[in-house]
Amino acid sequence: MVAAEEAILKLARVVWRFDDLSALETFARLQHFGAPTRLIDVSRNPFIAAWFAVESSVDHDDSDGRLFATATFPVLPAESRKEAEDLTQVRGELARTYLPFWHLADSNEARAEMEWGTGTIRRFWVPPLYEQRILAQNGCFLLDGVPIGVQQNAGYFKRKGAGNRSWKKADLLASGSIFTKLYDPRRAVPMNRRRSFPPTFTFRITAKAKVEIRQVLEERFSYSASTMYPDIEGLASHLRNHLDELIISMR
């Protein structure tokens, strides 16, 4: 991952001459146009996230949707929360570095020390408003490293029926790009005296419920394609996907 990012930055800065952007902003702008990066798009507004889960789509209207909600740090005692909060949001000089700050961690021990790839905190970055969509979607990015095995999370990966043996590294990497522990949203998450994974909740939205939910979000909150994609690119995409419907409605 690090080698790929170094190659991407070199290509962007030397060949394409985008030499005046920070590493994070370079990756964010590339991702906006479909390039592969480690950034994960999220919204800090649950209603906006729900709108994306039920957005009208020929390819997905007949399929169930799924909404994920993740905390940025575990449920901790009050005296430990401020420290965790300070670690989760990437801001200031850390967000403006020319090289990605995580490239400085050159070993699993260094990654574990900065809690990168351990799943114990969920870093996020709110980008500058270089695109209208960032503000419209209340968007930000999750940042984390490739999962690494450390003692503090080993207990979560015991293999059933295999004694005390844990998952192999290949199993962890095949299961997900970041560590995630799902909790039942109907139950309170237990407090962690010692850091573990931030809780993540997932909600299934059935295909037959999508239209009704979409109508509520559009009528009560004015969320629509024009507000979520308020640029000429959004209009062009909408016309590509819905021109037939538009022509029929105008007749």
PDB file of C-alpha atoms in Angstrom:
ATOM      1  CA  MET A   1       0.000   0.000   0.000  1.00  0.00           C
ATOM      2  CA  VAL A   2       2.766   2.428   0.911  1.00  0.00           C
ATOM      3  CA  ALA A   3       4.719   1.613  -2.257  1.00  0.00           C
ATOM      4  CA  ALA A   4       1.586   2.145  -4.367  1.00  0.00           C
ATOM      5  CA  GLU A   5       0.924   5.512  -2.696  1.00  0.00           C
ATOM      6  CA  GLU A   6       4.502   6.621  -3.277  1.00  0.00           C
ATOM      7  CA  ALA A   7       4.169   5.729  -6.966  1.00  0.00           C
ATOM      8  CA  ILE A   8       0.823   7.580  -7.244  1.00  0.00           C
ATOM      9  CA  LEU A   9       2.228  10.726  -5.626  1.00  0.00           C
ATOM     10  CA  LYS A  10       5.317  10.662  -7.839  1.00  0.00           C
ATOM     11  CA  LEU A  11       3.182  10.321 -10.967  1.00  0.00           C
ATOM     12  CA  ALA A  12       0.806  13.085  -9.864  1.00  0.00           C
ATOM     13  CA  ARG A  13       3.560  15.513  -8.912  1.00  0.00           C
ATOM     14  CA  VAL A  14       6.284  14.836 -11.448  1.00  0.00           C
ATOM     15  CA  VAL A  15       4.371  13.881 -14.595  1.00  0.00           C
ATOM     16  CA  TRP A  16       1.008  15.618 -14.064  1.00  0.00           C
ATOM     17  CA  ARG A  17       2.627  18.511 -12.115  1.00  0.00           C
ATOM     18  CA  PHE A  18       0.142  18.608  -9.227  1.00  0.00           C
ATOM     19  CA  ASP A  19       3.003  19.561  -6.955  1.00  0.00           C
ATOM     20  CA  ASP A  20       1.245  22.091  -4.723  1.00  0.00           C
ATOM     21  CA  LEU A  21      -1.163  19.744  -2.917  1.00  0.00           C
ATOM     22  CA  SER A  22      -0.730  17.856   0.332  1.00  0.00           C
ATOM     23  CA  ALA A  23      -0.714  14.064   0.174  1.00  0.00           C
ATOM     24  CA  LEU A  24      -4.227  13.785   1.630  1.00  0.00           C
ATOM     25  CA  GLU A  25      -5.712  16.353  -0.728  1.00  0.00           C
ATOM     26  CA  THR A  26      -4.029  14.668  -3.702  1.00  0.00           C
ATOM     27  CA  PHE A  27      -5.582  11.324  -2.755  1.00  0.00           C
ATOM     28  CA  ALA A  28      -8.984  12.901  -2.088  1.00  0.00           C
ATOM     29  CA  ARG A  29      -9.105  14.672  -5.439  1.00  0.00           C
ATOM     30  CA  LEU A  30      -8.011  11.500  -7.237  1.00  0.00           C
ATOM     31  CA  GLN A  31     -10.671   9.444  -5.462  1.00  0.00           C
ATOM     32  CA  HIS A  32     -13.338  11.968  -6.484  1.00  0.00           C
ATOM     33  CA  PHE A  33     -12.663  11.011 -10.095  1.00  0.00           C
ATOM     34  CA  GLY A  34     -12.533   7.260  -9.479  1.00  0.00           C
ATOM     35  CA  ALA A  35      -8.861   6.554  -8.777  1.00  0.00           C
ATOM     36  CA  PRO A  36      -8.068   3.873  -6.168  1.00  0.00           C
ATOM     37  CA  THR A  37      -6.926   5.148  -2.745  1.00  0.00           C
ATOM     38  CA  ARG A  38      -7.095   3.961   0.850  1.00  0.00           C
ATOM     39  CA  LEU A  39      -9.602   6.710   1.728  1.00  0.00           C
ATOM     40  CA  ILE A  40     -13.142   5.595   2.624  1.00  0.00           C
ATOM     41  CA  ASP A  41     -15.937   8.080   1.827  1.00  0.00           C
ATOM     42  CA  VAL A  42     -18.399   8.668   4.661  1.00  0.00           C
ATOM     43  CA  SER A  43     -20.926  11.302   5.723  1.00  0.00           C
ATOM     44  CA  ARG A  44     -21.281  12.729   9.212  1.00  0.00           C
ATOM     45  CA  ASN A  45     -25.017  13.190   8.614  1.00  0.00           C
ATOM     46  CA  PRO A  46     -27.006   9.941   9.117  1.00  0.00           C
ATOM     47  CA  PHE A  47     -29.907  11.147   6.942  1.00  0.00           C
ATOM     48  CA  ILE A  48     -27.556  11.848   4.041  1.00  0.00           C
ATOM     49  CA  ALA A  49     -25.974   8.417   4.477  1.00  0.00           C
ATOM     50  CA  ALA A  50     -29.466   6.887   4.418  1.00  0.00           C
ATOM     51  CA  TRP A  51     -30.261   8.759   1.192  1.00  0.00           C
ATOM     52  CA  PHE A  52     -27.224   7.209  -0.495  1.00  0.00           C
ATOM     53  CA  ALA A  53     -28.330   3.770   0.726  1.00  0.00           C
ATOM     54  CA  VAL A  54     -31.720   4.194  -0.995  1.00  0.00           C
ATOM     55  CA  GLU A  55     -30.631   6.327  -3.962  1.00  0.00           C
ATOM     56  CA  SER A  56     -32.527   5.500  -7.142  1.00  0.00           C
ATOM     57  CA  SER A  57     -30.435   3.205  -9.342  1.00  0.00           C
ATOM     58  CA  VAL A  58     -31.342   0.833 -12.144  1.00  0.00           C
ATOM     59  CA  ASP A  59     -28.629  -1.548 -10.973  1.00  0.00           C
ATOM     60  CA  HIS A  60     -29.568  -1.580  -7.274  1.00  0.00           C
ATOM     61  CA  ASP A  61     -33.286  -0.725  -6.916  1.00  0.00           C
ATOM     62  CA  ASP A  62     -34.176  -4.410  -6.586  1.00  0.00           C
ATOM     63  CA  SER A  63     -31.431  -5.166  -4.061  1.00  0.00           C
ATOM     64  CA  ASP A  64     -31.339  -4.564  -0.331  1.00  0.00           C
ATOM     65  CA  GLY A  65     -29.222  -1.676   0.889  1.00  0.00           C
ATOM     66  CA  ARG A  66     -27.032  -1.491   3.960  1.00  0.00           C
ATOM     67  CA  LEU A  67     -26.159   1.438   6.192  1.00  0.00           C
ATOM     68  CA  PHE A  68     -23.064   1.414   8.402  1.00  0.00           C
ATOM     69  CA  ALA A  69     -22.535   3.665  11.410  1.00  0.00           C
ATOM     70  CA  THR A  70     -19.149   3.653  13.093  1.00  0.00           C
ATOM     71  CA  ALA A  71     -17.808   5.321  16.200  1.00  0.00           C
ATOM     72  CA  THR A  72     -14.360   6.862  16.100  1.00  0.00           C
ATOM     73  CA  PHE A  73     -13.211   5.372  19.418  1.00  0.00           C
ATOM     74  CA  PRO A  74     -14.421   2.724  21.896  1.00  0.00           C
ATOM     75  CA  VAL A  75     -16.793   3.400  24.775  1.00  0.00           C
ATOM     76  CA  LEU A  76     -14.319   4.676  27.361  1.00  0.00           C
ATOM     77  CA  PRO A  77     -14.409   6.128  30.870  1.00  0.00           C
ATOM     78  CA  ALA A  78     -14.892   9.917  30.888  1.00  0.00           C
ATOM     79  CA  GLU A  79     -11.263  10.595  31.850  1.00  0.00           C
ATOM     80  CA  SER A  80     -10.010   8.768  28.740  1.00  0.00           C
ATOM     81  CA  ARG A  81     -12.349  10.260  26.100  1.00  0.00           C
ATOM     82  CA  LYS A  82     -10.538  13.554  25.498  1.00  0.00           C
ATOM     83  CA  GLU A  83      -7.288  11.786  24.644  1.00  0.00           C
ATOM     84  CA  ALA A  84      -9.120   9.487  22.230  1.00  0.00           C
ATOM     85  CA  GLU A  85     -10.997  12.382  20.597  1.00  0.00           C
ATOM     86  CA  ASP A  86      -7.732  14.251  20.006  1.00  0.00           C
ATOM     87  CA  LEU A  87      -6.315  11.240  18.149  1.00  0.00           C
ATOM     88  CA  THR A  88      -9.281  10.556  15.875  1.00  0.00           C
ATOM     89  CA  GLN A  89      -9.562  13.720  13.764  1.00  0.00           C
ATOM     90  CA  VAL A  90      -6.667  14.421  11.426  1.00  0.00           C
ATOM     91  CA  ARG A  91      -6.256  18.195  11.285  1.00  0.00           C
ATOM     92  CA  GLY A  92      -3.743  21.025  11.225  1.00  0.00           C
ATOM     93  CA  GLU A  93      -0.205  20.297  10.108  1.00  0.00           C
ATOM     94  CA  LEU A  94      -0.841  16.562  10.203  1.00  0.00           C
ATOM     95  CA  ALA A  95      -3.418  16.970   7.411  1.00  0.00           C
ATOM     96  CA  ARG A  96      -1.146  19.196   5.313  1.00  0.00           C
ATOM     97  CA  THR A  97       1.988  17.059   5.206  1.00  0.00           C
ATOM     98  CA  TYR A  98       3.627  16.658   1.803  1.00  0.00           C
ATOM     99  CA  LEU A  99       4.151  12.942   2.438  1.00  0.00           C
ATOM    100  CA  PRO A 100       1.481  10.831   4.178  1.00  0.00           C
ATOM    101  CA  PHE A 101       2.105  10.891   7.930  1.00  0.00           C
ATOM    102  CA  TRP A 102       1.596   7.108   8.157  1.00  0.00           C
ATOM    103  CA  HIS A 103       4.574   6.526   5.856  1.00  0.00           C
ATOM    104  CA  LEU A 104       6.809   7.456   8.801  1.00  0.00           C
ATOM    105  CA  ALA A 105       5.818   4.208  10.549  1.00  0.00           C
ATOM    106  CA  ASP A 106       8.200   1.726   8.911  1.00  0.00           C
ATOM    107  CA  SER A 107       7.510  -1.367  11.036  1.00  0.00           C
ATOM    108  CA  ASN A 108       4.579  -3.151  12.658  1.00  0.00           C
ATOM    109  CA  GLU A 109       5.874  -2.010  16.030  1.00  0.00           C
ATOM    110  CA  ALA A 110       5.836   1.628  14.910  1.00  0.00           C
ATOM    111  CA  ARG A 111       2.367   1.212  13.414  1.00  0.00           C
ATOM    112  CA  ALA A 112       1.064  -0.311  16.616  1.00  0.00           C
ATOM    113  CA  GLU A 113       2.554   2.543  18.652  1.00  0.00           C
ATOM    114  CA  MET A 114       0.686   5.140  16.577  1.00  0.00           C
ATOM    115  CA  GLU A 115      -2.421   2.887  16.498  1.00  0.00           C
ATOM    116  CA  TRP A 116      -2.315   2.543  12.714  1.00  0.00           C
ATOM    117  CA  GLY A 117      -3.884  -0.654  11.403  1.00  0.00           C
ATOM    118  CA  THR A 118      -4.790  -1.914  14.883  1.00  0.00           C
ATOM    119  CA  GLY A 119      -8.460  -0.875  14.691  1.00  0.00           C
ATOM    120  CA  THR A 120      -8.366   0.705  18.156  1.00  0.00           C
ATOM    121  CA  ILE A 121      -9.294   4.180  16.896  1.00  0.00           C
ATOM    122  CA  ARG A 122     -11.024   5.336  13.737  1.00  0.00           C
ATOM    123  CA  ARG A 123      -9.230   8.338  12.243  1.00  0.00           C
ATOM    124  CA  PHE A 124     -11.173  10.689  10.007  1.00  0.00           C
ATOM    125  CA  TRP A 125     -10.276  13.740   7.930  1.00  0.00           C
ATOM    126  CA  VAL A 126     -12.617  16.556   6.931  1.00  0.00           C
ATOM    127  CA  PRO A 127     -11.201  17.895   3.640  1.00  0.00           C
ATOM    128  CA  PRO A 128     -11.186  21.564   2.595  1.00  0.00           C
ATOM    129  CA  LEU A 129     -14.089  22.705   0.441  1.00  0.00           C
ATOM    130  CA  TYR A 130     -12.483  22.244  -2.953  1.00  0.00           C
ATOM    131  CA  GLU A 131     -15.636  20.540  -4.251  1.00  0.00           C
ATOM    132  CA  GLN A 132     -19.285  21.555  -3.741  1.00  0.00           C
ATOM    133  CA  ARG A 133     -20.184  17.972  -2.934  1.00  0.00           C
ATOM    134  CA  ILE A 134     -18.099  17.894   0.249  1.00  0.00           C
ATOM    135  CA  LEU A 135     -20.302  20.530   1.867  1.00  0.00           C
ATOM    136  CA  ALA A 136     -23.541  19.215   0.355  1.00  0.00           C
ATOM    137  CA  GLN A 137     -22.872  15.658   1.556  1.00  0.00           C
ATOM    138  CA  ASN A 138     -21.271  16.659   4.902  1.00  0.00           C
ATOM    139  CA  GLY A 139     -18.490  14.443   3.700  1.00  0.00           C
ATOM    140  CA  CYS A 140     -15.247  13.261   5.228  1.00  0.00           C
ATOM    141  CA  PHE A 141     -12.875  10.313   4.868  1.00  0.00           C
ATOM    142  CA  LEU A 142     -11.955   7.442   7.145  1.00  0.00           C
ATOM    143  CA  LEU A 143      -8.226   6.648   7.311  1.00  0.00           C
ATOM    144  CA  ASP A 144      -6.622   3.483   8.577  1.00  0.00           C
ATOM    145  CA  GLY A 145      -3.818   1.080   7.821  1.00  0.00           C
ATOM    146  CA  VAL A 146      -3.804  -2.465   6.537  1.00  0.00           C
ATOM    147  CA  PRO A 147      -4.803  -4.681   9.529  1.00  0.00           C
ATOM    148  CA  ILE A 148      -1.912  -5.855  11.671  1.00  0.00           C
ATOM    149  CA  GLY A 149      -2.096  -8.368  14.515  1.00  0.00           C
ATOM    150  CA  VAL A 150      -1.271  -6.977  17.962  1.00  0.00           C
ATOM    151  CA  GLN A 151      -1.744  -8.469  21.410  1.00  0.00           C
ATOM    152  CA  GLN A 152      -4.574  -6.136  22.407  1.00  0.00           C
ATOM    153  CA  ASN A 153      -6.902  -7.308  19.618  1.00  0.00           C
ATOM    154  CA  ALA A 154      -5.811 -10.961  19.360  1.00  0.00           C
ATOM    155  CA  GLY A 155      -8.665 -12.081  21.598  1.00  0.00           C
ATOM    156  CA  TYR A 156     -11.243 -11.018  19.001  1.00  0.00           C
ATOM    157  CA  PHE A 157      -9.944 -13.470  16.407  1.00  0.00           C
ATOM    158  CA  LYS A 158     -10.041 -16.851  18.097  1.00  0.00           C
ATOM    159  CA  ARG A 159     -11.134 -19.654  15.777  1.00  0.00           C
ATOM    160  CA  LYS A 160     -14.182 -21.544  16.963  1.00  0.00           C
ATOM    161  CA  GLY A 161     -13.483 -25.180  17.728  1.00  0.00           C
ATOM    162  CA  ALA A 162      -9.731 -24.657  17.383  1.00  0.00           C
ATOM    163  CA  GLY A 163      -8.657 -24.208  20.981  1.00  0.00           C
ATOM    164  CA  ASN A 164      -6.795 -20.944  21.474  1.00  0.00           C
ATOM    165  CA  ARG A 165      -5.599 -20.676  17.909  1.00  0.00           C
ATOM    166  CA  SER A 166      -6.258 -17.322  16.232  1.00  0.00           C
ATOM    167  CA  TRP A 167      -6.955 -16.430  12.629  1.00  0.00           C
ATOM    168  CA  LYS A 168      -3.942 -16.322  10.391  1.00  0.00           C
ATOM    169  CA  LYS A 169      -2.807 -13.016   8.945  1.00  0.00           C
ATOM    170  CA  ALA A 170      -4.009 -14.056   5.483  1.00  0.00           C
ATOM    171  CA  ASP A 171      -7.488 -14.689   6.924  1.00  0.00           C
ATOM    172  CA  LEU A 172      -7.614 -11.215   8.456  1.00  0.00           C
ATOM    173  CA  LEU A 173      -6.541  -9.516   5.240  1.00  0.00           C
ATOM    174  CA  ALA A 174      -9.022 -11.536   3.182  1.00  0.00           C
ATOM    175  CA  SER A 175     -11.892 -10.552   5.512  1.00  0.00           C
ATOM    176  CA  GLY A 176     -11.561  -6.774   5.349  1.00  0.00           C
ATOM    177  CA  SER A 177      -9.376  -3.796   4.546  1.00  0.00           C
ATOM    178  CA  ILE A 178      -9.735  -2.377   8.081  1.00  0.00           C
ATOM    179  CA  PHE A 179     -10.621  -3.906  11.441  1.00  0.00           C
ATOM    180  CA  THR A 180     -14.333  -3.653  12.234  1.00  0.00           C
ATOM    181  CA  LYS A 181     -16.284  -5.108  15.142  1.00  0.00           C
ATOM    182  CA  LEU A 182     -20.057  -5.180  14.691  1.00  0.00           C
ATOM    183  CA  TYR A 183     -22.382  -4.693  17.661  1.00  0.00           C
ATOM    184  CA  ASP A 184     -26.122  -5.232  18.017  1.00  0.00           C
ATOM    185  CA  PRO A 185     -27.705  -1.750  17.725  1.00  0.00           C
ATOM    186  CA  ARG A 186     -30.462  -2.814  20.134  1.00  0.00           C
ATOM    187  CA  ARG A 187     -28.013  -3.319  22.996  1.00  0.00           C
ATOM    188  CA  ALA A 188     -25.728  -0.978  24.892  1.00  0.00           C
ATOM    189  CA  VAL A 189     -22.058  -1.290  24.015  1.00  0.00           C
ATOM    190  CA  PRO A 190     -19.984  -2.260  27.066  1.00  0.00           C
ATOM    191  CA  MET A 191     -17.377   0.170  28.336  1.00  0.00           C
ATOM    192  CA  ASN A 192     -13.730  -0.641  27.682  1.00  0.00           C
ATOM    193  CA  ARG A 193     -11.224   0.056  30.389  1.00  0.00           C
ATOM    194  CA  ARG A 194      -8.622  -1.093  27.919  1.00  0.00           C
ATOM    195  CA  ARG A 195      -8.949   0.035  24.326  1.00  0.00           C
ATOM    196  CA  SER A 196     -10.520  -2.361  21.878  1.00  0.00           C
ATOM    197  CA  PHE A 197     -12.401  -1.702  18.640  1.00  0.00           C
ATOM    198  CA  PRO A 198     -14.750   1.268  18.222  1.00  0.00           C
ATOM    199  CA  PRO A 199     -18.295  -0.070  17.830  1.00  0.00           C
ATOM    200  CA  THR A 200     -19.790  -0.333  14.344  1.00  0.00           C
ATOM    201  CA  PHE A 201     -23.482  -0.864  13.674  1.00  0.00           C
ATOM    202  CA  THR A 202     -25.085  -2.014  10.453  1.00  0.00           C
ATOM    203  CA  PHE A 203     -28.703  -1.696   9.317  1.00  0.00           C
ATOM    204  CA  ARG A 204     -30.297  -3.563   6.415  1.00  0.00           C
ATOM    205  CA  ILE A 205     -32.702  -1.598   4.231  1.00  0.00           C
ATOM    206  CA  THR A 206     -34.957  -3.921   2.250  1.00  0.00           C
ATOM    207  CA  ALA A 207     -35.466  -3.243  -1.436  1.00  0.00           C
ATOM    208  CA  LYS A 208     -39.223  -2.729  -0.973  1.00  0.00           C
ATOM    209  CA  ALA A 209     -38.606  -0.045   1.694  1.00  0.00           C
ATOM    210  CA  LYS A 210     -36.270   2.054  -0.442  1.00  0.00           C
ATOM    211  CA  VAL A 211     -38.928   4.051  -2.317  1.00  0.00           C
ATOM    212  CA  GLU A 212     -40.794   5.067   0.833  1.00  0.00           C
ATOM    213  CA  ILE A 213     -37.621   6.054   2.695  1.00  0.00           C
ATOM    214  CA  ARG A 214     -36.385   7.994  -0.323  1.00  0.00           C
ATOM    215  CA  GLN A 215     -39.676   9.888  -0.565  1.00  0.00           C
ATOM    216  CA  VAL A 216     -39.540  10.843   3.128  1.00  0.00           C
ATOM    217  CA  LEU A 217     -35.949  12.087   2.824  1.00  0.00           C
ATOM    218  CA  GLU A 218     -36.759  14.074  -0.310  1.00  0.00           C
ATOM    219  CA  GLU A 219     -40.034  15.585   0.927  1.00  0.00           C
ATOM    220  CA  ARG A 220     -39.085  16.350   4.547  1.00  0.00           C
ATOM    221  CA  PHE A 221     -35.368  17.081   4.223  1.00  0.00           C
ATOM    222  CA  SER A 222     -35.072  18.098   0.537  1.00  0.00           C
ATOM    223  CA  TYR A 223     -32.377  15.501  -0.133  1.00  0.00           C
ATOM    224  CA  SER A 224     -32.249  14.687  -3.827  1.00  0.00           C
ATOM    225  CA  ALA A 225     -29.783  14.149  -6.656  1.00  0.00           C
ATOM    226  CA  SER A 226     -29.592  17.910  -7.226  1.00  0.00           C
ATOM    227  CA  THR A 227     -28.681  18.652  -3.596  1.00  0.00           C
ATOM    228  CA  MET A 228     -26.274  15.713  -3.201  1.00  0.00           C
ATOM    229  CA  TYR A 229     -24.540  16.325  -6.561  1.00  0.00           C
ATOM    230  CA  PRO A 230     -24.844  20.132  -6.962  1.00  0.00           C
ATOM    231  CA  ASP A 231     -22.477  20.480  -9.919  1.00  0.00           C
ATOM    232  CA  ILE A 232     -22.532  20.101 -13.692  1.00  0.00           C
ATOM    233  CA  GLU A 233     -21.005  16.631 -13.382  1.00  0.00           C
ATOM    234  CA  GLY A 234     -23.925  15.595 -11.177  1.00  0.00           C
ATOM    235  CA  LEU A 235     -26.447  16.929 -13.689  1.00  0.00           C
ATOM    236  CA  ALA A 236     -24.719  15.101 -16.555  1.00  0.00           C
ATOM    237  CA  SER A 237     -24.712  11.832 -14.608  1.00  0.00           C
ATOM    238  CA  HIS A 238     -28.384  12.249 -13.708  1.00  0.00           C
ATOM    239  CA  LEU A 239     -29.291  12.811 -17.360  1.00  0.00           C
ATOM    240  CA  ARG A 240     -27.370   9.702 -18.421  1.00  0.00           C
ATOM    241  CA  ASN A 241     -29.279   7.569 -15.943  1.00  0.00           C
ATOM    242  CA  HIS A 242     -32.740   9.150 -16.015  1.00  0.00           C
ATOM    243  CA  LEU A 243     -33.244  10.821 -19.388  1.00  0.00           C
ATOM    244  CA  ASP A 244     -36.014   8.404 -20.420  1.00  0.00           C
ATOM    245  CA  GLU A 245     -37.953   9.133 -17.207  1.00  0.00           C
ATOM    246  CA  LEU A 246     -37.518  12.868 -17.728  1.00  0.00           C
ATOM    247  CA  ILE A 247     -38.886  12.746 -21.267  1.00  0.00           C
ATOM    248  CA  ILE A 248     -41.888  10.676 -20.180  1.00  0.00           C
ATOM    249  CA  SER A 249     -42.698  13.040 -17.307  1.00  0.00           C
ATOM    250  CA  MET A 250     -42.647  16.063 -19.648  1.00  0.00           C
ATOM    251  CA  ARG A 251     -45.180  14.567 -22.062  1.00  0.00           C
TER     252      ARG A 251
END
